[in-house]
Amino acid sequence: PEVLQESIDAVISETEHMSSLVKRLLFLARSDQKRIPVSIEEVCLNDIVNEVIKEIDVLEANRKISFLEKDKANISADPYLIKQLVWIHTENALKYTKDKGEIDFEVYKDDKYAYLAISDDGPGIAEEETPFIFDRFYRSDKSRNKDIPGTGLGLSIALLIATSFGGTIMVSKSKYGGAKFINKFKLSKKDNKAEGV
């Protein structure tokens, strides 16, 4: 029975991995053909992060989650795609932090831009690998581990989503020594007007 259960678990795990790979390949293919339906509206980054944090709680991921809301920041984008972007970073953070590890979310803005930062206390990204992490199918040396699932497509999709709405993604070292991804977008016109810009 133990061997049978182990085999079933392996099949389920591989099926989930293949399903994720196929979905992400289809997303990229549709994007390359400009066939992804996009709905542009006012999106509050704070609301998106709060939604994701609630979903992490449901997963019982056993991580220490913090959210520093320095500002309320609104951008013009598709809420579904922005949430997908946040989840890509979140999934990576969950994968590379251990039980009771630290994951921080932060939203802030300046006169023109909104920022959403996600940090973890995982192994981080080597400086020489940083130029390649957004390439399709690229996985860093530290992530090439059978215990850490992945397709090497998540960050390329995240960057594609960000650039679709005039944004970009920067990466640095977190205060814990792990990875910190900073998503930068133009503030929505409504947000700019509210600030008198």
JSON list of C-alpha atoms in Angstrom, two decimals:
[
{"chain": "A", "resi": 1, "resn": "PRO", "atom": "CA", "xyz": [0.00, 0.00, 0.00]},
{"chain": "A", "resi": 2, "resn": "GLU", "atom": "CA", "xyz": [2.82, 2.41, 0.81]},
{"chain": "A", "resi": 3, "resn": "VAL", "atom": "CA", "xyz": [4.46, 1.87, -2.58]},
{"chain": "A", "resi": 4, "resn": "LEU", "atom": "CA", "xyz": [1.12, 2.24, -4.34]},
{"chain": "A", "resi": 5, "resn": "GLN", "atom": "CA", "xyz": [0.40, 5.53, -2.54]},
{"chain": "A", "resi": 6, "resn": "GLU", "atom": "CA", "xyz": [3.88, 6.78, -3.36]},
{"chain": "A", "resi": 7, "resn": "SER", "atom": "CA", "xyz": [3.28, 5.98, -7.04]},
{"chain": "A", "resi": 8, "resn": "ILE", "atom": "CA", "xyz": [-0.10, 7.70, -7.01]},
{"chain": "A", "resi": 9, "resn": "ASP", "atom": "CA", "xyz": [1.40, 10.80, -5.36]},
{"chain": "A", "resi": 10, "resn": "ALA", "atom": "CA", "xyz": [4.16, 10.88, -7.99]},
{"chain": "A", "resi": 11, "resn": "VAL", "atom": "CA", "xyz": [1.62, 10.65, -10.83]},
{"chain": "A", "resi": 12, "resn": "ILE", "atom": "CA", "xyz": [-0.52, 13.42, -9.30]},
{"chain": "A", "resi": 13, "resn": "SER", "atom": "CA", "xyz": [2.53, 15.64, -8.80]},
{"chain": "A", "resi": 14, "resn": "GLU", "atom": "CA", "xyz": [3.72, 15.15, -12.36]},
{"chain": "A", "resi": 15, "resn": "THR", "atom": "CA", "xyz": [0.20, 15.72, -13.73]},
{"chain": "A", "resi": 16, "resn": "GLU", "atom": "CA", "xyz": [-0.02, 19.04, -11.85]},
{"chain": "A", "resi": 17, "resn": "HIS", "atom": "CA", "xyz": [3.42, 20.00, -13.15]},
{"chain": "A", "resi": 18, "resn": "MET", "atom": "CA", "xyz": [2.44, 19.21, -16.75]},
{"chain": "A", "resi": 19, "resn": "SER", "atom": "CA", "xyz": [-0.86, 21.05, -16.37]},
{"chain": "A", "resi": 20, "resn": "SER", "atom": "CA", "xyz": [0.97, 24.14, -15.12]},
{"chain": "A", "resi": 21, "resn": "LEU", "atom": "CA", "xyz": [3.48, 23.90, -17.98]},
{"chain": "A", "resi": 22, "resn": "VAL", "atom": "CA", "xyz": [0.75, 23.58, -20.63]},
{"chain": "A", "resi": 23, "resn": "LYS", "atom": "CA", "xyz": [-1.24, 26.52, -19.20]},
{"chain": "A", "resi": 24, "resn": "ARG", "atom": "CA", "xyz": [1.83, 28.74, -19.19]},
{"chain": "A", "resi": 25, "resn": "LEU", "atom": "CA", "xyz": [2.88, 27.71, -22.68]},
{"chain": "A", "resi": 26, "resn": "LEU", "atom": "CA", "xyz": [-0.63, 28.49, -23.95]},
{"chain": "A", "resi": 27, "resn": "PHE", "atom": "CA", "xyz": [-0.49, 31.89, -22.23]},
{"chain": "A", "resi": 28, "resn": "LEU", "atom": "CA", "xyz": [2.81, 32.70, -23.93]},
{"chain": "A", "resi": 29, "resn": "ALA", "atom": "CA", "xyz": [1.60, 31.43, -27.30]},
{"chain": "A", "resi": 30, "resn": "ARG", "atom": "CA", "xyz": [-1.55, 33.56, -27.11]},
{"chain": "A", "resi": 31, "resn": "SER", "atom": "CA", "xyz": [0.50, 36.53, -26.00]},
{"chain": "A", "resi": 32, "resn": "ASP", "atom": "CA", "xyz": [2.90, 36.10, -28.93]},
{"chain": "A", "resi": 33, "resn": "GLN", "atom": "CA", "xyz": [-0.13, 36.13, -31.22]},
{"chain": "A", "resi": 34, "resn": "LYS", "atom": "CA", "xyz": [-1.69, 39.06, -29.31]},
{"chain": "A", "resi": 35, "resn": "ARG", "atom": "CA", "xyz": [-4.78, 36.94, -28.55]},
{"chain": "A", "resi": 36, "resn": "ILE", "atom": "CA", "xyz": [-5.06, 37.52, -24.79]},
{"chain": "A", "resi": 37, "resn": "PRO", "atom": "CA", "xyz": [-8.25, 39.44, -23.93]},
{"chain": "A", "resi": 38, "resn": "VAL", "atom": "CA", "xyz": [-7.36, 42.44, -21.78]},
{"chain": "A", "resi": 39, "resn": "SER", "atom": "CA", "xyz": [-9.68, 44.62, -19.73]},
{"chain": "A", "resi": 40, "resn": "ILE", "atom": "CA", "xyz": [-8.13, 47.93, -18.67]},
{"chain": "A", "resi": 41, "resn": "GLU", "atom": "CA", "xyz": [-9.52, 49.42, -15.49]},
{"chain": "A", "resi": 42, "resn": "GLU", "atom": "CA", "xyz": [-8.50, 51.12, -12.27]},
{"chain": "A", "resi": 43, "resn": "VAL", "atom": "CA", "xyz": [-6.61, 48.57, -10.17]},
{"chain": "A", "resi": 44, "resn": "CYS", "atom": "CA", "xyz": [-5.64, 49.11, -6.53]},
{"chain": "A", "resi": 45, "resn": "LEU", "atom": "CA", "xyz": [-2.41, 47.19, -5.89]},
{"chain": "A", "resi": 46, "resn": "ASN", "atom": "CA", "xyz": [-3.21, 47.08, -2.17]},
{"chain": "A", "resi": 47, "resn": "ASP", "atom": "CA", "xyz": [-6.49, 45.25, -2.83]},
{"chain": "A", "resi": 48, "resn": "ILE", "atom": "CA", "xyz": [-4.77, 42.69, -5.07]},
{"chain": "A", "resi": 49, "resn": "VAL", "atom": "CA", "xyz": [-2.11, 41.96, -2.42]},
{"chain": "A", "resi": 50, "resn": "ASN", "atom": "CA", "xyz": [-4.74, 41.59, 0.30]},
{"chain": "A", "resi": 51, "resn": "GLU", "atom": "CA", "xyz": [-6.65, 39.10, -1.87]},
{"chain": "A", "resi": 52, "resn": "VAL", "atom": "CA", "xyz": [-3.50, 37.04, -2.41]},
{"chain": "A", "resi": 53, "resn": "ILE", "atom": "CA", "xyz": [-2.62, 37.08, 1.29]},
{"chain": "A", "resi": 54, "resn": "LYS", "atom": "CA", "xyz": [-6.11, 35.76, 2.15]},
{"chain": "A", "resi": 55, "resn": "GLU", "atom": "CA", "xyz": [-5.61, 32.95, -0.38]},
{"chain": "A", "resi": 56, "resn": "ILE", "atom": "CA", "xyz": [-2.21, 32.12, 1.17]},
{"chain": "A", "resi": 57, "resn": "ASP", "atom": "CA", "xyz": [-3.95, 31.79, 4.55]},
{"chain": "A", "resi": 58, "resn": "VAL", "atom": "CA", "xyz": [-6.37, 29.27, 3.04]},
{"chain": "A", "resi": 59, "resn": "LEU", "atom": "CA", "xyz": [-3.39, 27.24, 1.78]},
{"chain": "A", "resi": 60, "resn": "GLU", "atom": "CA", "xyz": [-2.03, 27.06, 5.34]},
{"chain": "A", "resi": 61, "resn": "ALA", "atom": "CA", "xyz": [1.44, 27.57, 3.88]},
{"chain": "A", "resi": 62, "resn": "ASN", "atom": "CA", "xyz": [3.05, 28.05, 7.32]},
{"chain": "A", "resi": 63, "resn": "ARG", "atom": "CA", "xyz": [4.92, 31.22, 6.37]},
{"chain": "A", "resi": 64, "resn": "LYS", "atom": "CA", "xyz": [5.21, 34.52, 8.22]},
{"chain": "A", "resi": 65, "resn": "ILE", "atom": "CA", "xyz": [3.47, 37.00, 5.91]},
{"chain": "A", "resi": 66, "resn": "SER", "atom": "CA", "xyz": [3.73, 40.75, 6.38]},
{"chain": "A", "resi": 67, "resn": "PHE", "atom": "CA", "xyz": [2.26, 43.57, 4.30]},
{"chain": "A", "resi": 68, "resn": "LEU", "atom": "CA", "xyz": [3.62, 47.09, 4.60]},
{"chain": "A", "resi": 69, "resn": "GLU", "atom": "CA", "xyz": [1.15, 49.51, 3.00]},
{"chain": "A", "resi": 70, "resn": "LYS", "atom": "CA", "xyz": [3.12, 52.75, 2.82]},
{"chain": "A", "resi": 71, "resn": "ASP", "atom": "CA", "xyz": [0.63, 54.16, 0.30]},
{"chain": "A", "resi": 72, "resn": "LYS", "atom": "CA", "xyz": [-2.54, 53.33, -1.57]},
{"chain": "A", "resi": 73, "resn": "ALA", "atom": "CA", "xyz": [-1.45, 52.88, -5.18]},
{"chain": "A", "resi": 74, "resn": "ASN", "atom": "CA", "xyz": [-3.70, 52.63, -8.24]},
{"chain": "A", "resi": 75, "resn": "ILE", "atom": "CA", "xyz": [-2.67, 51.68, -11.76]},
{"chain": "A", "resi": 76, "resn": "SER", "atom": "CA", "xyz": [-4.49, 51.21, -15.07]},
{"chain": "A", "resi": 77, "resn": "ALA", "atom": "CA", "xyz": [-4.36, 47.51, -15.91]},
{"chain": "A", "resi": 78, "resn": "ASP", "atom": "CA", "xyz": [-6.24, 44.23, -16.11]},
{"chain": "A", "resi": 79, "resn": "PRO", "atom": "CA", "xyz": [-6.94, 43.10, -12.49]},
{"chain": "A", "resi": 80, "resn": "TYR", "atom": "CA", "xyz": [-6.90, 39.40, -13.42]},
{"chain": "A", "resi": 81, "resn": "LEU", "atom": "CA", "xyz": [-3.46, 39.67, -15.05]},
{"chain": "A", "resi": 82, "resn": "ILE", "atom": "CA", "xyz": [-2.01, 41.79, -12.23]},
{"chain": "A", "resi": 83, "resn": "LYS", "atom": "CA", "xyz": [-3.22, 39.21, -9.73]},
{"chain": "A", "resi": 84, "resn": "GLN", "atom": "CA", "xyz": [-1.59, 36.50, -11.86]},
{"chain": "A", "resi": 85, "resn": "LEU", "atom": "CA", "xyz": [1.67, 38.47, -11.75]},
{"chain": "A", "resi": 86, "resn": "VAL", "atom": "CA", "xyz": [1.48, 38.76, -7.95]},
{"chain": "A", "resi": 87, "resn": "TRP", "atom": "CA", "xyz": [0.78, 35.05, -7.64]},
{"chain": "A", "resi": 88, "resn": "ILE", "atom": "CA", "xyz": [3.81, 34.17, -9.78]},
{"chain": "A", "resi": 89, "resn": "HIS", "atom": "CA", "xyz": [6.07, 36.06, -7.37]},
{"chain": "A", "resi": 90, "resn": "THR", "atom": "CA", "xyz": [4.18, 34.60, -4.40]},
{"chain": "A", "resi": 91, "resn": "GLU", "atom": "CA", "xyz": [4.53, 31.02, -5.64]},
{"chain": "A", "resi": 92, "resn": "ASN", "atom": "CA", "xyz": [8.27, 31.54, -6.05]},
{"chain": "A", "resi": 93, "resn": "ALA", "atom": "CA", "xyz": [8.53, 32.99, -2.54]},
{"chain": "A", "resi": 94, "resn": "LEU", "atom": "CA", "xyz": [6.56, 30.05, -1.10]},
{"chain": "A", "resi": 95, "resn": "LYS", "atom": "CA", "xyz": [8.78, 27.57, -2.93]},
{"chain": "A", "resi": 96, "resn": "TYR", "atom": "CA", "xyz": [12.08, 29.04, -1.81]},
{"chain": "A", "resi": 97, "resn": "THR", "atom": "CA", "xyz": [11.26, 29.82, 1.83]},
{"chain": "A", "resi": 98, "resn": "LYS", "atom": "CA", "xyz": [11.19, 27.05, 4.40]},
{"chain": "A", "resi": 99, "resn": "ASP", "atom": "CA", "xyz": [8.48, 26.45, 7.00]},
{"chain": "A", "resi": 100, "resn": "LYS", "atom": "CA", "xyz": [7.94, 29.57, 9.11]},
{"chain": "A", "resi": 101, "resn": "GLY", "atom": "CA", "xyz": [10.02, 31.56, 6.62]},
{"chain": "A", "resi": 102, "resn": "GLU", "atom": "CA", "xyz": [9.46, 35.27, 6.01]},
{"chain": "A", "resi": 103, "resn": "ILE", "atom": "CA", "xyz": [7.60, 36.70, 3.00]},
{"chain": "A", "resi": 104, "resn": "ASP", "atom": "CA", "xyz": [7.06, 40.45, 2.83]},
{"chain": "A", "resi": 105, "resn": "PHE", "atom": "CA", "xyz": [4.73, 42.45, 0.58]},
{"chain": "A", "resi": 106, "resn": "GLU", "atom": "CA", "xyz": [5.10, 46.20, 0.22]},
{"chain": "A", "resi": 107, "resn": "VAL", "atom": "CA", "xyz": [3.16, 48.83, -1.75]},
{"chain": "A", "resi": 108, "resn": "TYR", "atom": "CA", "xyz": [4.35, 52.40, -2.09]},
{"chain": "A", "resi": 109, "resn": "LYS", "atom": "CA", "xyz": [4.51, 55.18, -4.67]},
{"chain": "A", "resi": 110, "resn": "ASP", "atom": "CA", "xyz": [6.27, 58.36, -5.69]},
{"chain": "A", "resi": 111, "resn": "ASP", "atom": "CA", "xyz": [5.02, 61.23, -7.86]},
{"chain": "A", "resi": 112, "resn": "LYS", "atom": "CA", "xyz": [4.69, 59.11, -11.01]},
{"chain": "A", "resi": 113, "resn": "TYR", "atom": "CA", "xyz": [5.03, 55.44, -10.21]},
{"chain": "A", "resi": 114, "resn": "ALA", "atom": "CA", "xyz": [3.46, 52.71, -8.09]},
{"chain": "A", "resi": 115, "resn": "TYR", "atom": "CA", "xyz": [5.66, 49.98, -6.65]},
{"chain": "A", "resi": 116, "resn": "LEU", "atom": "CA", "xyz": [4.81, 46.50, -5.46]},
{"chain": "A", "resi": 117, "resn": "ALA", "atom": "CA", "xyz": [7.68, 44.64, -3.81]},
{"chain": "A", "resi": 118, "resn": "ILE", "atom": "CA", "xyz": [7.71, 40.98, -2.75]},
{"chain": "A", "resi": 119, "resn": "SER", "atom": "CA", "xyz": [10.62, 39.69, -0.66]},
{"chain": "A", "resi": 120, "resn": "ASP", "atom": "CA", "xyz": [11.53, 36.28, 0.72]},
{"chain": "A", "resi": 121, "resn": "ASP", "atom": "CA", "xyz": [14.22, 34.76, 2.93]},
{"chain": "A", "resi": 122, "resn": "GLY", "atom": "CA", "xyz": [15.17, 31.99, 0.50]},
{"chain": "A", "resi": 123, "resn": "PRO", "atom": "CA", "xyz": [18.59, 31.35, -1.06]},
{"chain": "A", "resi": 124, "resn": "GLY", "atom": "CA", "xyz": [18.40, 34.45, -3.26]},
{"chain": "A", "resi": 125, "resn": "ILE", "atom": "CA", "xyz": [19.63, 34.85, -6.83]},
{"chain": "A", "resi": 126, "resn": "ALA", "atom": "CA", "xyz": [23.29, 34.93, -7.76]},
{"chain": "A", "resi": 127, "resn": "GLU", "atom": "CA", "xyz": [24.33, 38.23, -9.37]},
{"chain": "A", "resi": 128, "resn": "GLU", "atom": "CA", "xyz": [25.65, 36.50, -12.49]},
{"chain": "A", "resi": 129, "resn": "GLU", "atom": "CA", "xyz": [22.26, 34.81, -13.01]},
{"chain": "A", "resi": 130, "resn": "THR", "atom": "CA", "xyz": [20.15, 37.96, -12.71]},
{"chain": "A", "resi": 131, "resn": "PRO", "atom": "CA", "xyz": [20.30, 38.85, -16.45]},
{"chain": "A", "resi": 132, "resn": "PHE", "atom": "CA", "xyz": [18.77, 35.47, -17.36]},
{"chain": "A", "resi": 133, "resn": "ILE", "atom": "CA", "xyz": [16.00, 34.91, -14.81]},
{"chain": "A", "resi": 134, "resn": "PHE", "atom": "CA", "xyz": [13.29, 36.35, -17.08]},
{"chain": "A", "resi": 135, "resn": "ASP", "atom": "CA", "xyz": [14.28, 34.14, -20.02]},
{"chain": "A", "resi": 136, "resn": "ARG", "atom": "CA", "xyz": [11.81, 31.41, -20.90]},
{"chain": "A", "resi": 137, "resn": "PHE", "atom": "CA", "xyz": [12.63, 28.02, -19.33]},
{"chain": "A", "resi": 138, "resn": "TYR", "atom": "CA", "xyz": [15.58, 29.42, -17.37]},
{"chain": "A", "resi": 139, "resn": "ARG", "atom": "CA", "xyz": [15.99, 28.03, -13.85]},
{"chain": "A", "resi": 140, "resn": "SER", "atom": "CA", "xyz": [18.83, 29.14, -11.61]},
{"chain": "A", "resi": 141, "resn": "ASP", "atom": "CA", "xyz": [21.34, 26.65, -10.26]},
{"chain": "A", "resi": 142, "resn": "LYS", "atom": "CA", "xyz": [19.81, 26.92, -6.79]},
{"chain": "A", "resi": 143, "resn": "SER", "atom": "CA", "xyz": [16.37, 25.98, -8.13]},
{"chain": "A", "resi": 144, "resn": "ARG", "atom": "CA", "xyz": [17.45, 22.97, -10.19]},
{"chain": "A", "resi": 145, "resn": "ASN", "atom": "CA", "xyz": [16.27, 20.62, -7.53]},
{"chain": "A", "resi": 146, "resn": "LYS", "atom": "CA", "xyz": [13.63, 17.92, -7.92]},
{"chain": "A", "resi": 147, "resn": "ASP", "atom": "CA", "xyz": [12.18, 18.96, -4.57]},
{"chain": "A", "resi": 148, "resn": "ILE", "atom": "CA", "xyz": [11.44, 22.45, -5.96]},
{"chain": "A", "resi": 149, "resn": "PRO", "atom": "CA", "xyz": [8.90, 22.22, -8.78]},
{"chain": "A", "resi": 150, "resn": "GLY", "atom": "CA", "xyz": [8.84, 24.73, -11.60]},
{"chain": "A", "resi": 151, "resn": "THR", "atom": "CA", "xyz": [8.69, 25.24, -15.34]},
{"chain": "A", "resi": 152, "resn": "GLY", "atom": "CA", "xyz": [11.08, 28.15, -15.78]},
{"chain": "A", "resi": 153, "resn": "LEU", "atom": "CA", "xyz": [8.23, 30.18, -17.31]},
{"chain": "A", "resi": 154, "resn": "GLY", "atom": "CA", "xyz": [6.77, 32.07, -14.36]},
{"chain": "A", "resi": 155, "resn": "LEU", "atom": "CA", "xyz": [9.07, 35.09, -14.34]},
{"chain": "A", "resi": 156, "resn": "SER", "atom": "CA", "xyz": [8.96, 35.46, -18.12]},
{"chain": "A", "resi": 157, "resn": "ILE", "atom": "CA", "xyz": [5.15, 35.61, -17.89]},
{"chain": "A", "resi": 158, "resn": "ALA", "atom": "CA", "xyz": [5.35, 38.08, -14.99]},
{"chain": "A", "resi": 159, "resn": "LEU", "atom": "CA", "xyz": [7.60, 40.39, -17.00]},
{"chain": "A", "resi": 160, "resn": "LEU", "atom": "CA", "xyz": [5.32, 40.05, -20.03]},
{"chain": "A", "resi": 161, "resn": "ILE", "atom": "CA", "xyz": [2.33, 41.10, -17.92]},
{"chain": "A", "resi": 162, "resn": "ALA", "atom": "CA", "xyz": [4.22, 44.02, -16.37]},
{"chain": "A", "resi": 163, "resn": "THR", "atom": "CA", "xyz": [5.47, 45.38, -19.70]},
{"chain": "A", "resi": 164, "resn": "SER", "atom": "CA", "xyz": [1.99, 45.00, -21.22]},
{"chain": "A", "resi": 165, "resn": "PHE", "atom": "CA", "xyz": [0.86, 47.78, -18.90]},
{"chain": "A", "resi": 166, "resn": "GLY", "atom": "CA", "xyz": [3.96, 49.96, -19.26]},
{"chain": "A", "resi": 167, "resn": "GLY", "atom": "CA", "xyz": [5.65, 48.48, -16.20]},
{"chain": "A", "resi": 168, "resn": "THR", "atom": "CA", "xyz": [8.87, 46.69, -15.44]},
{"chain": "A", "resi": 169, "resn": "ILE", "atom": "CA", "xyz": [10.32, 44.33, -12.83]},
{"chain": "A", "resi": 170, "resn": "MET", "atom": "CA", "xyz": [13.54, 44.88, -10.91]},
{"chain": "A", "resi": 171, "resn": "VAL", "atom": "CA", "xyz": [15.28, 42.30, -8.76]},
{"chain": "A", "resi": 172, "resn": "SER", "atom": "CA", "xyz": [17.59, 42.77, -5.79]},
{"chain": "A", "resi": 173, "resn": "LYS", "atom": "CA", "xyz": [18.55, 41.11, -2.52]},
{"chain": "A", "resi": 174, "resn": "SER", "atom": "CA", "xyz": [15.98, 41.19, 0.29]},
{"chain": "A", "resi": 175, "resn": "LYS", "atom": "CA", "xyz": [16.84, 42.26, 3.82]},
{"chain": "A", "resi": 176, "resn": "TYR", "atom": "CA", "xyz": [16.87, 38.55, 4.68]},
{"chain": "A", "resi": 177, "resn": "GLY", "atom": "CA", "xyz": [19.41, 37.74, 1.96]},
{"chain": "A", "resi": 178, "resn": "GLY", "atom": "CA", "xyz": [16.76, 36.19, -0.28]},
{"chain": "A", "resi": 179, "resn": "ALA", "atom": "CA", "xyz": [15.18, 37.60, -3.44]},
{"chain": "A", "resi": 180, "resn": "LYS", "atom": "CA", "xyz": [13.24, 40.86, -3.73]},
{"chain": "A", "resi": 181, "resn": "PHE", "atom": "CA", "xyz": [11.17, 41.57, -6.83]},
{"chain": "A", "resi": 182, "resn": "ILE", "atom": "CA", "xyz": [10.01, 45.16, -7.32]},
{"chain": "A", "resi": 183, "resn": "ASN", "atom": "CA", "xyz": [7.19, 45.68, -9.83]},
{"chain": "A", "resi": 184, "resn": "LYS", "atom": "CA", "xyz": [7.03, 49.27, -11.09]},
{"chain": "A", "resi": 185, "resn": "PHE", "atom": "CA", "xyz": [4.02, 50.76, -12.89]},
{"chain": "A", "resi": 186, "resn": "LYS", "atom": "CA", "xyz": [2.85, 54.22, -13.87]},
{"chain": "A", "resi": 187, "resn": "LEU", "atom": "CA", "xyz": [0.25, 55.56, -11.51]},
{"chain": "A", "resi": 188, "resn": "SER", "atom": "CA", "xyz": [-3.24, 55.76, -12.99]},
{"chain": "A", "resi": 189, "resn": "LYS", "atom": "CA", "xyz": [-4.45, 59.19, -14.09]},
{"chain": "A", "resi": 190, "resn": "LYS", "atom": "CA", "xyz": [-6.99, 59.14, -11.28]},
{"chain": "A", "resi": 191, "resn": "ASP", "atom": "CA", "xyz": [-4.23, 58.51, -8.72]},
{"chain": "A", "resi": 192, "resn": "ASN", "atom": "CA", "xyz": [-2.08, 61.26, -10.21]},
{"chain": "A", "resi": 193, "resn": "LYS", "atom": "CA", "xyz": [-4.98, 63.72, -10.02]},
{"chain": "A", "resi": 194, "resn": "ALA", "atom": "CA", "xyz": [-5.63, 62.74, -6.42]},
{"chain": "A", "resi": 195, "resn": "GLU", "atom": "CA", "xyz": [-2.03, 63.63, -5.62]},
{"chain": "A", "resi": 196, "resn": "GLY", "atom": "CA", "xyz": [-2.22, 66.86, -7.60]},
{"chain": "A", "resi": 197, "resn": "VAL", "atom": "CA", "xyz": [0.43, 65.75, -10.11]}
]
